[in-house]
GROMACS .gro file of C-alpha atoms in nm:
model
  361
    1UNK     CA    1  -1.639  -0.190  -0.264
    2UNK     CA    2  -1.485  -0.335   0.073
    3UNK     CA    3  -1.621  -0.177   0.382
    4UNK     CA    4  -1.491  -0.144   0.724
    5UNK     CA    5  -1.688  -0.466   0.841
    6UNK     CA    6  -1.531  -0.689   0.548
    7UNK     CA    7  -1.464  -1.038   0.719
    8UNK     CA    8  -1.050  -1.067   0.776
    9UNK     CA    9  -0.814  -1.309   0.905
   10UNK     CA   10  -0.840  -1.382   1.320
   11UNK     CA   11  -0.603  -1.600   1.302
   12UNK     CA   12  -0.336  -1.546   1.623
   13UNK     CA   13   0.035  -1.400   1.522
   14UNK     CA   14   0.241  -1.721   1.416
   15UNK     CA   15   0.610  -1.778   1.334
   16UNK     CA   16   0.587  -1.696   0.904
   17UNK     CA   17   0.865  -1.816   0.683
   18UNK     CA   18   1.204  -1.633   0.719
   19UNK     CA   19   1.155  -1.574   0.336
   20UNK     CA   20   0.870  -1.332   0.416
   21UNK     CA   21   1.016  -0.988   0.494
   22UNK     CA   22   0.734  -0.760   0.480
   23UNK     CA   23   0.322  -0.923   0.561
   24UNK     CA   24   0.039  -0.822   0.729
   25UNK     CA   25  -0.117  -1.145   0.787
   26UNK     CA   26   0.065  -1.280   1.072
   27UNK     CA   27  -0.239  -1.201   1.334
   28UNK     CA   28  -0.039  -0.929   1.536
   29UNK     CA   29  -0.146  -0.578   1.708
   30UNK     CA   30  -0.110  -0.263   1.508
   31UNK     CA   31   0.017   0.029   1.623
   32UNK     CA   32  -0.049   0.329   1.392
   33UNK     CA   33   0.134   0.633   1.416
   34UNK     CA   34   0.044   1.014   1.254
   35UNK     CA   35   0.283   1.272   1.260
   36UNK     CA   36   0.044   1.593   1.174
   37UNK     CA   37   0.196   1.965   1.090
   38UNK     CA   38  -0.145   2.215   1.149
   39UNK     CA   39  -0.162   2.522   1.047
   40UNK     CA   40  -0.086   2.835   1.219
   41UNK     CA   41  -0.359   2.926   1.453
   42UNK     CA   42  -0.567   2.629   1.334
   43UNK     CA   43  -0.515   2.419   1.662
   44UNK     CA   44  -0.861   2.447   1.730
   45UNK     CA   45  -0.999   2.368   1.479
   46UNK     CA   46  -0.824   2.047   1.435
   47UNK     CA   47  -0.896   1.932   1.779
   48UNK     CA   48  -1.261   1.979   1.712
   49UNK     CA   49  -1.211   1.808   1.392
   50UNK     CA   50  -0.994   1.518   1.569
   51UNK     CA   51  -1.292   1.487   1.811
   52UNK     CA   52  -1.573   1.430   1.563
   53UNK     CA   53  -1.311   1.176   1.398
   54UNK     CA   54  -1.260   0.976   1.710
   55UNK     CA   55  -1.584   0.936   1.749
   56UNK     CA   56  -1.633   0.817   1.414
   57UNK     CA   57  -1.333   0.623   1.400
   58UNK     CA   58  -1.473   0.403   1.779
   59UNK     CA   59  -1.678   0.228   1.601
   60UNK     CA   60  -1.499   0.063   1.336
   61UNK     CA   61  -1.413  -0.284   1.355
   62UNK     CA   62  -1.071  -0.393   1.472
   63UNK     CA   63  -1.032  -0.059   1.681
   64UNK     CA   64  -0.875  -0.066   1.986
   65UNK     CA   65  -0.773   0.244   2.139
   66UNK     CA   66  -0.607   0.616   2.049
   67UNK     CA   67  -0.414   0.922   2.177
   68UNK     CA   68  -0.371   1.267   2.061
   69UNK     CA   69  -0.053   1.451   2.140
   70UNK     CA   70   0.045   1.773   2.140
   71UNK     CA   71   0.432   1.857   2.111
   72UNK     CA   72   0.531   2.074   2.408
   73UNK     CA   73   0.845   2.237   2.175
   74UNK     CA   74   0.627   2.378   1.854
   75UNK     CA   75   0.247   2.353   1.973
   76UNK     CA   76   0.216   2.287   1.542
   77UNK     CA   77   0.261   1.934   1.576
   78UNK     CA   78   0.076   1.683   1.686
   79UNK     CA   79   0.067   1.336   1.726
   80UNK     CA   80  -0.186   1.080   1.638
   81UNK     CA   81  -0.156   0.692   1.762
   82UNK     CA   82  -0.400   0.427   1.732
   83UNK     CA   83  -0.397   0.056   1.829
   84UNK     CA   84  -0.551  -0.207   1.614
   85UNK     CA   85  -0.634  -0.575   1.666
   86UNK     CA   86  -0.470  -0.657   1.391
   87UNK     CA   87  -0.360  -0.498   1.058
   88UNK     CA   88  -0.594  -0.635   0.771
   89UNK     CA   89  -0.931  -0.437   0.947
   90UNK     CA   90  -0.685  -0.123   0.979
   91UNK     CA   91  -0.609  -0.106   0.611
   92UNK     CA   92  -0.984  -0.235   0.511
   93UNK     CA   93  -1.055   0.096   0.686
   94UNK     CA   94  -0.775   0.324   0.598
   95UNK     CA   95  -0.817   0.248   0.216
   96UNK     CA   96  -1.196   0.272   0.208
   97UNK     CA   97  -1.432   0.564   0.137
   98UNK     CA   98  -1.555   0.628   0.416
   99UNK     CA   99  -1.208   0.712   0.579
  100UNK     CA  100  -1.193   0.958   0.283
  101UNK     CA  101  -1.489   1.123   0.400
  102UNK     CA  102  -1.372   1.084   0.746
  103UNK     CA  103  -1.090   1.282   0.705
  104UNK     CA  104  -1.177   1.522   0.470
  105UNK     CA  105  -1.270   1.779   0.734
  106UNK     CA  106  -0.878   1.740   0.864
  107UNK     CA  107  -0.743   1.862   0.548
  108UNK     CA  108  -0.859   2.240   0.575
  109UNK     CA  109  -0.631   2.279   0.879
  110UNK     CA  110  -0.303   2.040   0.822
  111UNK     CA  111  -0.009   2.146   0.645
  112UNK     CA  112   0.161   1.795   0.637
  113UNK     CA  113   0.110   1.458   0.760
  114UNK     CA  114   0.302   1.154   0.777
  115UNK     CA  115   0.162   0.845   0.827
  116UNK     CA  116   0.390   0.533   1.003
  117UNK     CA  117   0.217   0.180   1.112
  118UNK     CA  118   0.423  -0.085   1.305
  119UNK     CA  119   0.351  -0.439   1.419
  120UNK     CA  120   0.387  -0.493   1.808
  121UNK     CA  121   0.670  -0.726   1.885
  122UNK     CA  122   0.690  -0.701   2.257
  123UNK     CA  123   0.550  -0.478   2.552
  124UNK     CA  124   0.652  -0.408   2.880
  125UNK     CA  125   0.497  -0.235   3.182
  126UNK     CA  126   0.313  -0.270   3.575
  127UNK     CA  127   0.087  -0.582   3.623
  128UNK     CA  128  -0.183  -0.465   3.454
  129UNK     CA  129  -0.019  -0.375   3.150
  130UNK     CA  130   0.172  -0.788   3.139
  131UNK     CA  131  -0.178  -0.969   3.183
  132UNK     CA  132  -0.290  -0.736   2.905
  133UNK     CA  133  -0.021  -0.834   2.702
  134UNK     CA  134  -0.062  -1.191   2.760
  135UNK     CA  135  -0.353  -1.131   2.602
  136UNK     CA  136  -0.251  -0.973   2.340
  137UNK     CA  137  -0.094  -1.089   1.984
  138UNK     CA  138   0.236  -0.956   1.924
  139UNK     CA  139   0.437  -1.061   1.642
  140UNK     CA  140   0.670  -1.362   1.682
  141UNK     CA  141   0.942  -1.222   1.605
  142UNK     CA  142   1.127  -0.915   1.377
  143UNK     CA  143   1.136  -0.972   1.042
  144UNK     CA  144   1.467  -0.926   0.782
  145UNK     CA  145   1.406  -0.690   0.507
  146UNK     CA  146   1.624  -0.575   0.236
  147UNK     CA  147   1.608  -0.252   0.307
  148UNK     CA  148   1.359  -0.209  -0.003
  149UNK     CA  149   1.013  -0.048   0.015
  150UNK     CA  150   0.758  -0.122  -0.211
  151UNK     CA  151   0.440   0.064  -0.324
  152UNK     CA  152   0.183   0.063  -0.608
  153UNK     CA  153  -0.094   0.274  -0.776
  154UNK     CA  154  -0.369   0.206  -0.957
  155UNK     CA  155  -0.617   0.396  -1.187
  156UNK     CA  156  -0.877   0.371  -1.475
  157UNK     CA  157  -0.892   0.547  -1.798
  158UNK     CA  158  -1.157   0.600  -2.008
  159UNK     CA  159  -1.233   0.268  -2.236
  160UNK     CA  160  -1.048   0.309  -2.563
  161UNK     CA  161  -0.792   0.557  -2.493
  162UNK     CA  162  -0.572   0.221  -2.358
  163UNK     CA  163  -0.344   0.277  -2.683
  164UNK     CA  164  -0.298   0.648  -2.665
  165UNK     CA  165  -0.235   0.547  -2.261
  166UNK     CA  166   0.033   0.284  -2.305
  167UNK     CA  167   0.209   0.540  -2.528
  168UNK     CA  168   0.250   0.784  -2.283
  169UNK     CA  169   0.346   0.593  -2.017
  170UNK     CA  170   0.633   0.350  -2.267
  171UNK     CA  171   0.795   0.729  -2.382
  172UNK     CA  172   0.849   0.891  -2.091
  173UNK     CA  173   1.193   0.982  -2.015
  174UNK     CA  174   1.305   0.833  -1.678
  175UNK     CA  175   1.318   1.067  -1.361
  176UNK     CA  176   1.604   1.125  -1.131
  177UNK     CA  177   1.706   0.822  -0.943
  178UNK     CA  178   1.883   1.003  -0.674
  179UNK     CA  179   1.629   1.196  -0.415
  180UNK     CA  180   1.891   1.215  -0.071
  181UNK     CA  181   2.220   1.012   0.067
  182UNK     CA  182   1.974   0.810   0.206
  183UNK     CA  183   1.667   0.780  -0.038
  184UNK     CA  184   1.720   0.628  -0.422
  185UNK     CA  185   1.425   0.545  -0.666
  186UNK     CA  186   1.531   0.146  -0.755
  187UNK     CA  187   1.243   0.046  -1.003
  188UNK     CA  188   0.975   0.136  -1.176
  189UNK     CA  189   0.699  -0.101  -1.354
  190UNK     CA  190   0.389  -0.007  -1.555
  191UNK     CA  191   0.166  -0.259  -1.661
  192UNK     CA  192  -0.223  -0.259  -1.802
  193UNK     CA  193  -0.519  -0.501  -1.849
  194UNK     CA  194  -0.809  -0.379  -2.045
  195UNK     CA  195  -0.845   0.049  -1.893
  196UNK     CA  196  -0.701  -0.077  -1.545
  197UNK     CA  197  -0.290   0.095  -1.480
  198UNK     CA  198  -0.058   0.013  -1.252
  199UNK     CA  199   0.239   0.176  -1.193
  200UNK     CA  200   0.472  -0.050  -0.911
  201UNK     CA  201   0.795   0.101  -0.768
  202UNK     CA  202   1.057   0.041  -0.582
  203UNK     CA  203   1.230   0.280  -0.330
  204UNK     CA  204   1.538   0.235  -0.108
  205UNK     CA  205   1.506   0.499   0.179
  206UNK     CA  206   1.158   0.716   0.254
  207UNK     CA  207   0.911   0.629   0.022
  208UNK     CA  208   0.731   1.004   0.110
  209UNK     CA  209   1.058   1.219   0.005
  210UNK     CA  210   1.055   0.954  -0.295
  211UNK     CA  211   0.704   1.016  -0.410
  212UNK     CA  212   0.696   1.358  -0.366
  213UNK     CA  213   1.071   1.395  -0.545
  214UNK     CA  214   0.867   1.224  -0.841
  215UNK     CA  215   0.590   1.452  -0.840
  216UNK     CA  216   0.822   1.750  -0.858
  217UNK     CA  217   1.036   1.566  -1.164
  218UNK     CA  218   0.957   1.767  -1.499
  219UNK     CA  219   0.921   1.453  -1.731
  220UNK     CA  220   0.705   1.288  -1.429
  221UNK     CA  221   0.447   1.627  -1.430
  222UNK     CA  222   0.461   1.632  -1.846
  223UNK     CA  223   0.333   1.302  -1.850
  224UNK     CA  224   0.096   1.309  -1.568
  225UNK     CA  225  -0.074   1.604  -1.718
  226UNK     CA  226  -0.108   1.418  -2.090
  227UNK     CA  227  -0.300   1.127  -1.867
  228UNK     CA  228  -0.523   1.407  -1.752
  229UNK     CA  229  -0.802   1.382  -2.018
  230UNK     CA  230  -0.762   1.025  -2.053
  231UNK     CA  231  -0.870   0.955  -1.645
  232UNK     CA  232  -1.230   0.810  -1.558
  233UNK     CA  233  -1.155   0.998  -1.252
  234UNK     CA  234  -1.091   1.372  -1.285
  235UNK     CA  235  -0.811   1.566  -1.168
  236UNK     CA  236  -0.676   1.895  -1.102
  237UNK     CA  237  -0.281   1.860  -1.016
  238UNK     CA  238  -0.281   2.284  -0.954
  239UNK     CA  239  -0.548   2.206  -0.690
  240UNK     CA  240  -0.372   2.004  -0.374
  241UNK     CA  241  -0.697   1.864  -0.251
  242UNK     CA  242  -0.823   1.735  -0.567
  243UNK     CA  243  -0.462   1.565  -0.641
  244UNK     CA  244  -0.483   1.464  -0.303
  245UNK     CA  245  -0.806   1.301  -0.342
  246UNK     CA  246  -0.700   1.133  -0.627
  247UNK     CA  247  -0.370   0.979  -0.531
  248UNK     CA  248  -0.510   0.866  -0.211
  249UNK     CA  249  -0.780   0.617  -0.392
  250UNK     CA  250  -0.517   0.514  -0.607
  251UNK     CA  251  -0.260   0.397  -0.363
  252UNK     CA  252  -0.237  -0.029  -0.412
  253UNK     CA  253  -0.014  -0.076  -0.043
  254UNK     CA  254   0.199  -0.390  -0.032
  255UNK     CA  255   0.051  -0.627   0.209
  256UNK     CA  256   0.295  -0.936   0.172
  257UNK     CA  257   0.643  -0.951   0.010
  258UNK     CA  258   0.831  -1.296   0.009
  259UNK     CA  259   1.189  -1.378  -0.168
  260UNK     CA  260   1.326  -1.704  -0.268
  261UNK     CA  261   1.694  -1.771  -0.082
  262UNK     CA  262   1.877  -1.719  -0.442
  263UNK     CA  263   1.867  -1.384  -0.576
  264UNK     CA  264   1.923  -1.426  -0.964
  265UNK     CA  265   1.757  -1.183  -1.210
  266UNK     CA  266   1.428  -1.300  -1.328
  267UNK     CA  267   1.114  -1.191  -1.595
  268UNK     CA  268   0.881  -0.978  -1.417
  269UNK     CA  269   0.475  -1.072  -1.434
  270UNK     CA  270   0.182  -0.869  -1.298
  271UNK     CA  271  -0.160  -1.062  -1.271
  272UNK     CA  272  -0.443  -0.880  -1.170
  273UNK     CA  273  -0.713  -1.060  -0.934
  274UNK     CA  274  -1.085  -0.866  -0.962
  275UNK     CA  275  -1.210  -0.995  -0.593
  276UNK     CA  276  -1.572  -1.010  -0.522
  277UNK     CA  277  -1.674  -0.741  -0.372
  278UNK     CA  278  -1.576  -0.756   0.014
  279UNK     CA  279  -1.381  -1.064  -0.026
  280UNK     CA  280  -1.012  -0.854  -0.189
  281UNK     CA  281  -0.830  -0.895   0.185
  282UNK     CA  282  -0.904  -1.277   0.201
  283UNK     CA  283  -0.757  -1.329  -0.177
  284UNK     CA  284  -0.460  -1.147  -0.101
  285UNK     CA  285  -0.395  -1.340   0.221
  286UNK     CA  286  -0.459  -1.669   0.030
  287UNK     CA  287  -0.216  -1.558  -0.218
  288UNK     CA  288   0.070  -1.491  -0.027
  289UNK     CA  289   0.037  -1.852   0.182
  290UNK     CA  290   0.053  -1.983  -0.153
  291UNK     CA  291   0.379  -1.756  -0.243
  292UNK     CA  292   0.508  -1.842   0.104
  293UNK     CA  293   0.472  -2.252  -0.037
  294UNK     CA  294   0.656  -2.185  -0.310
  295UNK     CA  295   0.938  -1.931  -0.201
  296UNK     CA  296   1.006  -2.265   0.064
  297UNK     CA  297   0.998  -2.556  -0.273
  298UNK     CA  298   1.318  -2.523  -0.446
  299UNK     CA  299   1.181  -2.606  -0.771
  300UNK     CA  300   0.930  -2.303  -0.785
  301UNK     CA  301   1.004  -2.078  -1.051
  302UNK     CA  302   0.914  -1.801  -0.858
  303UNK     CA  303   1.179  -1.582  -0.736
  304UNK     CA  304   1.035  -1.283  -0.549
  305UNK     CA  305   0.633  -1.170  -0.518
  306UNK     CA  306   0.475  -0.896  -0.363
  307UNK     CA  307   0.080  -0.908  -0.289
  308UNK     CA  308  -0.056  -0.589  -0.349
  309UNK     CA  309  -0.445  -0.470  -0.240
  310UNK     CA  310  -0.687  -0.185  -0.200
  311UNK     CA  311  -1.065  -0.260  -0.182
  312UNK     CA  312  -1.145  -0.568  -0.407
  313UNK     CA  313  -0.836  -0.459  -0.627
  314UNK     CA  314  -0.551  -0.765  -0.606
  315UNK     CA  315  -0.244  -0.771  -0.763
  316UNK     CA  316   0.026  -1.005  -0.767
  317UNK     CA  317   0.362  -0.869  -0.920
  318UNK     CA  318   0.617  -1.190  -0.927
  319UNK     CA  319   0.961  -1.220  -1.023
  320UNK     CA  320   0.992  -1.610  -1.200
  321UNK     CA  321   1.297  -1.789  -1.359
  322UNK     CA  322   1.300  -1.768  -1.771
  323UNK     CA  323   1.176  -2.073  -1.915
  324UNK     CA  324   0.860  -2.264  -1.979
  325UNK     CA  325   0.791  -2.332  -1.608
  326UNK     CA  326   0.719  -1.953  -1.629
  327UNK     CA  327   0.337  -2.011  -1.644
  328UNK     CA  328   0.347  -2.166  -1.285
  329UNK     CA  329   0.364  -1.829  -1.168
  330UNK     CA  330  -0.005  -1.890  -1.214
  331UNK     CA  331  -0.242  -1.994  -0.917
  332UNK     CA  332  -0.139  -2.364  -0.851
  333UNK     CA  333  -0.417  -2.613  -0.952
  334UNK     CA  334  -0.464  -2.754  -0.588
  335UNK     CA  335  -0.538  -2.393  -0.558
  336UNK     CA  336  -0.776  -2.326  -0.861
  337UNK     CA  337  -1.083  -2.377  -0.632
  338UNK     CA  338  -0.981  -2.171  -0.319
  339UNK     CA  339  -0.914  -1.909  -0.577
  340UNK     CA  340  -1.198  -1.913  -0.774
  341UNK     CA  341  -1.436  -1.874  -0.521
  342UNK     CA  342  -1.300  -1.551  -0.458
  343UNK     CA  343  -1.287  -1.388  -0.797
  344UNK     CA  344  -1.519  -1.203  -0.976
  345UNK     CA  345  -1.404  -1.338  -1.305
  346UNK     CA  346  -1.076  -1.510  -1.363
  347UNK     CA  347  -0.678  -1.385  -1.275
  348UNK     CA  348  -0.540  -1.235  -1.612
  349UNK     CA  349  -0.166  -1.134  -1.658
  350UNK     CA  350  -0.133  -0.774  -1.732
  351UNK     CA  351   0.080  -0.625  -2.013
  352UNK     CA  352   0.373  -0.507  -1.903
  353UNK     CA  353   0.438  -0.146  -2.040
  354UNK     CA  354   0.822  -0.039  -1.928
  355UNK     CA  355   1.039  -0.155  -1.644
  356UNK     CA  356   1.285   0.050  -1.567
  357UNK     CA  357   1.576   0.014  -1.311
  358UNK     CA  358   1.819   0.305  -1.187
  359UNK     CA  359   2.164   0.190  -1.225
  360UNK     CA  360   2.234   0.124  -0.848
  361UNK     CA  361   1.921  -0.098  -0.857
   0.00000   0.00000   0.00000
């Protein structure tokens, strides 16, 4: 289990590959930002709840600073920013247990919360505020996306139900692509190794009005409920907290994305990396700098990767040209050892269960 004091990258922000739209190993400040709707009449209660957070939250590693707002148009919403060092300890603390527990007295009085985190690019202000900054890591410069957002989840099931699993999760009927103008559902891929799932999509638009235009779908809910008995952990998706609970641990963020120049279609491969424990933030960094090698070598097979990680959970979803030099999708041999030393048994390709892409994908 990673904890808040798991060893990350120091390294200072650096100018990254062109070919690397999304990472968050570049070195640079965090700036985390939570948009919070509290209950009616509850404002009290959350402040005294944000103050025995705070305090918590001070001593984490890679902390720098926070603010609590209150809007002056609809005292309901608030405002929560925080500054980080960089974003690896953020996430090592934002995906951990203990920031479960943390929060956990939050819930009782929130109605909604939206969660945003941004790299710092540049800062301006008096004196003070410039030799601060020189100080300061900011990212080099912005990066070019492609306007997709990618997410993952990840669960366990109860050893030998894996065939009854990969059923339900191969016959589902597809959901509605369209959530908004501005929001579309692009793809969907489930794959599994051994009782481990994980469900990858793609979203162009909000990624929150997508999941939660999922969770409403009538196909999504049918199958979600026939997983039910099948789940190591339990679930209750009538009861918001426990559903919250649960989807919360399962989240597997994207922490590096990189794309070759050419954009051809390509077989899709999900390998799964068991870290040891403490260690999962330092494999995923090592894997995208390899990714980053070969999105820049025009012979690479691979096309498109996306690291993603959550505790000592790693997994690697890559796009590669057809054809036997497939397999190098694989960590490189000069890499074997650097690799290695970091699992807790070897990298194994997960079966892929359905892939399934909207018709605007």
């Amino acid at each position: 289990m990673t904890t808040t004091t798991e060893k990350v990258s120091q390294q200072p922000a650096r100018q990254v590959s062109t070919k690397v739209s999304q990472s968050v190993f570049d070195g640079s400040r965090l700036r985390v930002v939570l948009l919070v709707d509290v209950h009616d009449g509850a404002q009290q209660q959350f402040l005294e709840a944000y103050e025995q957070l705070c305090n918590q939250v001070a001593s984490v590693p890679g902390h720098v600073s926070d603010q609590l707002c209150q809007s002056i148009e609809n005292p309901s919403q608030w405002l929560i920013t925080s500054e980080w060092e960089s974003a690896p300890p953020f996430l090592a603390w934002v995906n951990s247990e203990e920031h479960v527990r943390m929060v956990e007295p939050l819930h009782s009085c929130v109605r909604d919360t939206r969660s945003l985190r941004f790299h710092v690019v540049r800062e301006t202000g008096g004196d003070a505020a410039a030799a601060t900054a020189a100080q300061r890591r900011l990212q080099a410069s912005p990066r070019i996306g492609d306007g997709v957002i990618r997410h993952a989840l990840t669960f366990t099931v109860k050893p030998g139900s894996e065939p009854q699993v990969a059923k339900i999760l191969a016959d589902y009927a597809s959901p509605e692509a369209r959530v908004d103008d501005s929001t579309r559902l692009m793809r969907t891929s489930l794959f599994m190794h051994g009782n481990r799932v994980v469900r990858a999509i793609e979203v162009r638009g909000d990624l929150l009005a997508a999941l939660r235009h999922v969770a409403r779908q009538p196909e999504v809910r049918a199958v979600e409920e026939a997983l039910n008995p099948y789940l190591e952990q339990e679930r209750d998706l009538n009861d918001q907290e426990s559903a919250r609970v649960f989807f919360t641990r399962a989240a597997l963020p994207a922490v590096h994305h990189v794309s070759a120049a050419e954009r051809p279609e390509g077989e899709r491969h999900a390998l799964y990396y068991p870290a040891r424990p403490g260690l999962g933030m330092q494999l995923a960094e090592l894997l995208a700098r390899q990714d980053e090698e070969a999105a820049e070598n025009p012979g690479s097979p691979v096309l498109r990767s996306t690291i993603f990680q959550r505790d000592d959970v790693v997994v690697r979803l890559v796009d590669v040209r057809p054809g036997p030099d497939a397999d190098a999708a694989l960590p490189k041999s000069g890499l074997a050892a650097p690799v290695q030393a970091l699992l807790d048994g070897g990298a194994v390709r997960m079966e892929l269960i359905t892939d399934r892409r909207s018709p605007a994908a």
